[in-house]
CSV table of C-alpha atoms in Angstrom, one decimal:
chain,number,residue,atom,x,y,z
A,33,MET,CA,81.0,102.7,96.9
A,34,GLU,CA,80.7,99.0,96.3
A,35,TRP,CA,82.9,99.0,93.2
A,36,ARG,CA,85.7,100.7,95.2
A,37,HIS,CA,85.8,97.8,97.7
A,38,ARG,CA,85.8,95.2,94.9
A,39,VAL,CA,88.6,96.9,93.0
A,40,ALA,CA,90.7,97.4,96.2
A,41,ARG,CA,90.4,93.7,97.1
A,42,LEU,CA,91.4,92.8,93.5
A,43,ALA,CA,94.5,94.8,93.7
A,44,LEU,CA,96.0,91.9,95.6
A,45,MET,CA,95.6,89.8,92.4
A,46,ALA,CA,98.6,91.3,90.5
A,47,ALA,CA,96.3,94.0,89.3
A,48,SER,CA,97.2,97.1,87.3
A,49,LEU,CA,95.4,100.4,87.2
A,50,TYR,CA,95.4,101.7,83.6
A,51,ILE,CA,94.0,104.7,81.7
A,52,VAL,CA,91.2,104.4,79.2
A,53,VAL,CA,90.8,107.4,76.9
A,54,GLU,CA,87.4,108.0,75.4
A,55,GLY,CA,87.1,107.1,71.7
A,56,GLU,CA,88.6,104.4,69.4
A,57,ASP,CA,92.1,105.9,69.0
A,58,PRO,CA,93.1,109.1,70.8
A,59,GLY,CA,96.1,109.5,68.5
A,60,PHE,CA,98.8,109.2,71.2
A,61,ASP,CA,100.3,106.5,73.4
A,62,ILE,CA,98.2,105.9,76.5
A,63,TYR,CA,100.2,103.0,78.0
A,64,VAL,CA,100.8,103.2,81.7
A,65,ASN,CA,102.2,100.5,83.9
A,66,GLY,CA,99.9,100.9,87.0
A,67,HIS,CA,101.1,97.8,89.0
A,68,ALA,CA,102.7,99.9,91.8
A,69,LEU,CA,99.7,102.1,92.0
A,70,ALA,CA,97.4,99.1,92.3
A,71,ARG,CA,99.6,97.6,95.0
A,72,ASN,CA,99.6,100.9,97.0
A,73,GLU,CA,96.1,102.0,96.3
A,74,ASP,CA,95.0,101.9,100.0
A,75,ALA,CA,98.0,104.1,101.0
A,76,LEU,CA,97.4,106.4,98.1
A,77,GLU,CA,93.7,106.8,98.9
A,78,ARG,CA,94.6,107.8,102.5
A,79,LEU,CA,97.2,110.2,101.1
A,80,ALA,CA,94.7,111.8,98.6
A,81,GLU,CA,92.2,112.2,101.5
A,82,ARG,CA,94.9,114.0,103.5
A,83,LEU,CA,95.8,116.2,100.5
A,84,LYS,CA,92.1,116.9,99.9
A,85,VAL,CA,92.0,115.6,96.4
A,86,SER,CA,90.1,112.8,94.8
A,87,SER,CA,91.5,109.3,95.2
A,88,LEU,CA,92.6,107.3,92.1
A,89,LEU,CA,89.6,105.0,92.4
A,90,ASP,CA,87.3,107.9,92.3
A,91,PHE,CA,88.1,107.8,88.6
A,92,PHE,CA,87.4,104.1,88.2
A,93,SER,CA,84.7,103.0,85.8
A,94,ALA,CA,83.8,99.4,85.2
A,95,ASP,CA,83.4,98.6,81.5
A,96,GLU,CA,82.5,95.4,79.7
A,97,ASN,CA,86.1,94.7,78.6
A,98,SER,CA,87.7,94.9,82.0
A,99,MET,CA,84.8,92.9,83.6
A,100,ALA,CA,85.1,90.2,80.8
A,101,LEU,CA,88.8,89.8,81.7
A,102,LEU,CA,88.0,89.4,85.4
A,103,LEU,CA,85.3,86.8,84.7
A,104,GLU,CA,87.7,85.0,82.3
A,105,GLN,CA,90.1,84.6,85.1
A,106,GLY,CA,87.5,83.3,87.5
A,107,ALA,CA,87.6,86.2,89.9
A,108,GLY,CA,84.2,87.7,89.5
A,109,ASP,CA,80.5,87.0,89.7
A,110,PRO,CA,78.8,86.9,86.3
A,111,GLU,CA,75.6,88.3,87.9
A,112,TRP,CA,77.0,91.7,88.9
A,113,ALA,CA,78.9,91.9,85.6
A,114,ASN,CA,75.6,91.7,83.8
A,115,HIS,CA,74.4,94.9,85.5
A,116,LEU,CA,77.3,97.3,84.8
A,117,PRO,CA,76.4,101.0,84.6
A,118,GLU,CA,77.4,103.0,81.6
A,119,PRO,CA,81.1,103.9,81.7
A,120,GLN,CA,81.8,107.2,83.5
A,121,TRP,CA,84.2,109.7,81.8
A,122,PHE,CA,86.2,112.3,83.6
A,123,GLU,CA,87.8,115.6,82.5
A,124,ALA,CA,91.6,115.2,82.4
A,125,GLY,CA,92.1,118.3,84.6
A,126,THR,CA,90.4,116.6,87.5
A,127,GLY,CA,92.7,113.6,87.3
A,128,LEU,CA,95.7,115.9,86.9
A,129,ALA,CA,94.9,117.6,90.2
A,130,THR,CA,95.1,114.3,92.0
A,131,ILE,CA,98.2,113.1,90.1
A,132,CYS,CA,100.1,116.3,90.6
A,133,ALA,CA,99.3,116.6,94.3
A,134,LEU,CA,100.5,113.0,94.9
A,135,ILE,CA,103.7,113.6,92.9
A,136,GLU,CA,104.4,116.8,94.7
A,137,PHE,CA,103.9,115.1,98.1
A,138,LEU,CA,106.0,112.0,97.3
A,139,GLN,CA,108.8,114.1,95.9
A,140,GLN,CA,108.9,116.0,99.2
A,141,SER,CA,108.5,112.8,101.3
A,142,PRO,CA,110.5,110.2,99.4
A,143,VAL,CA,110.1,107.6,102.2
A,144,ALA,CA,106.3,108.0,102.5
A,145,LEU,CA,105.7,104.6,100.8
A,146,GLY,CA,109.0,103.0,101.8
A,147,SER,CA,110.6,101.1,99.0
A,148,GLU,CA,107.5,101.5,96.8
A,149,THR,CA,107.8,105.3,96.6
A,150,THR,CA,110.1,105.3,93.5
A,151,GLY,CA,107.9,102.9,91.5
A,152,VAL,CA,104.8,104.8,92.4
A,153,LEU,CA,106.4,108.1,91.4
A,154,LEU,CA,107.4,106.7,88.0
A,155,GLU,CA,103.9,105.5,87.4
A,156,LEU,CA,102.3,108.7,88.5
A,157,ARG,CA,104.5,110.6,86.0
A,158,GLU,CA,103.3,108.2,83.3
A,159,TYR,CA,99.7,109.1,84.3
A,160,GLU,CA,100.6,112.8,84.2
A,161,ARG,CA,102.0,112.4,80.7
A,162,VAL,CA,98.9,110.6,79.4
A,163,LEU,CA,96.4,113.0,81.1
A,164,ARG,CA,98.2,116.1,79.8
A,165,LYS,CA,97.9,114.6,76.3
A,166,THR,CA,94.3,113.8,77.0
A,167,ALA,CA,93.6,117.4,78.0
A,168,GLU,CA,95.4,118.7,75.0
A,169,HIS,CA,93.2,116.6,72.7
A,170,GLY,CA,90.0,117.7,74.6
A,171,LEU,CA,89.2,114.1,75.5
A,172,ARG,CA,87.9,112.4,78.7
A,173,TRP,CA,89.2,109.4,80.5
A,174,HIS,CA,88.7,106.9,83.3
A,175,LEU,CA,90.6,104.2,85.2
A,176,ALA,CA,90.1,100.5,84.6
A,177,VAL,CA,91.7,97.5,86.2
A,178,SER,CA,93.6,94.7,84.5
A,179,TRP,CA,94.2,91.4,86.4
A,180,LYS,CA,97.2,90.0,84.5
């Protein structure tokens, strides 16, 4: 997928993967850090494949807000930003399957990502908290990228 390669390359630019919940205000805190997840996205993608779950970037959806920030920082091409598809939304349960599989593996293999394992686990637990609330409220979600 073309977006996957662009997002993966942008992870090197102090990116953060964050959760967007459908609607104006879901009624709960959706803040997640996402910096360690962005830094380790390639390794997490390989791990997800090994665990036979979707990768984190399978839940990525480009939206106007995240692309506007990218262009503002001079890191994107205005031409492809003008042709964004409609945002895709995912059921919280599908994301939880990935998050929980990654958490379980990393808890059992705490050196799998070297010194990054602890930070990745903390962020995965943040994602789990938000996605459980998203499921409780019957809402959908997707990942976006911030380049701060």
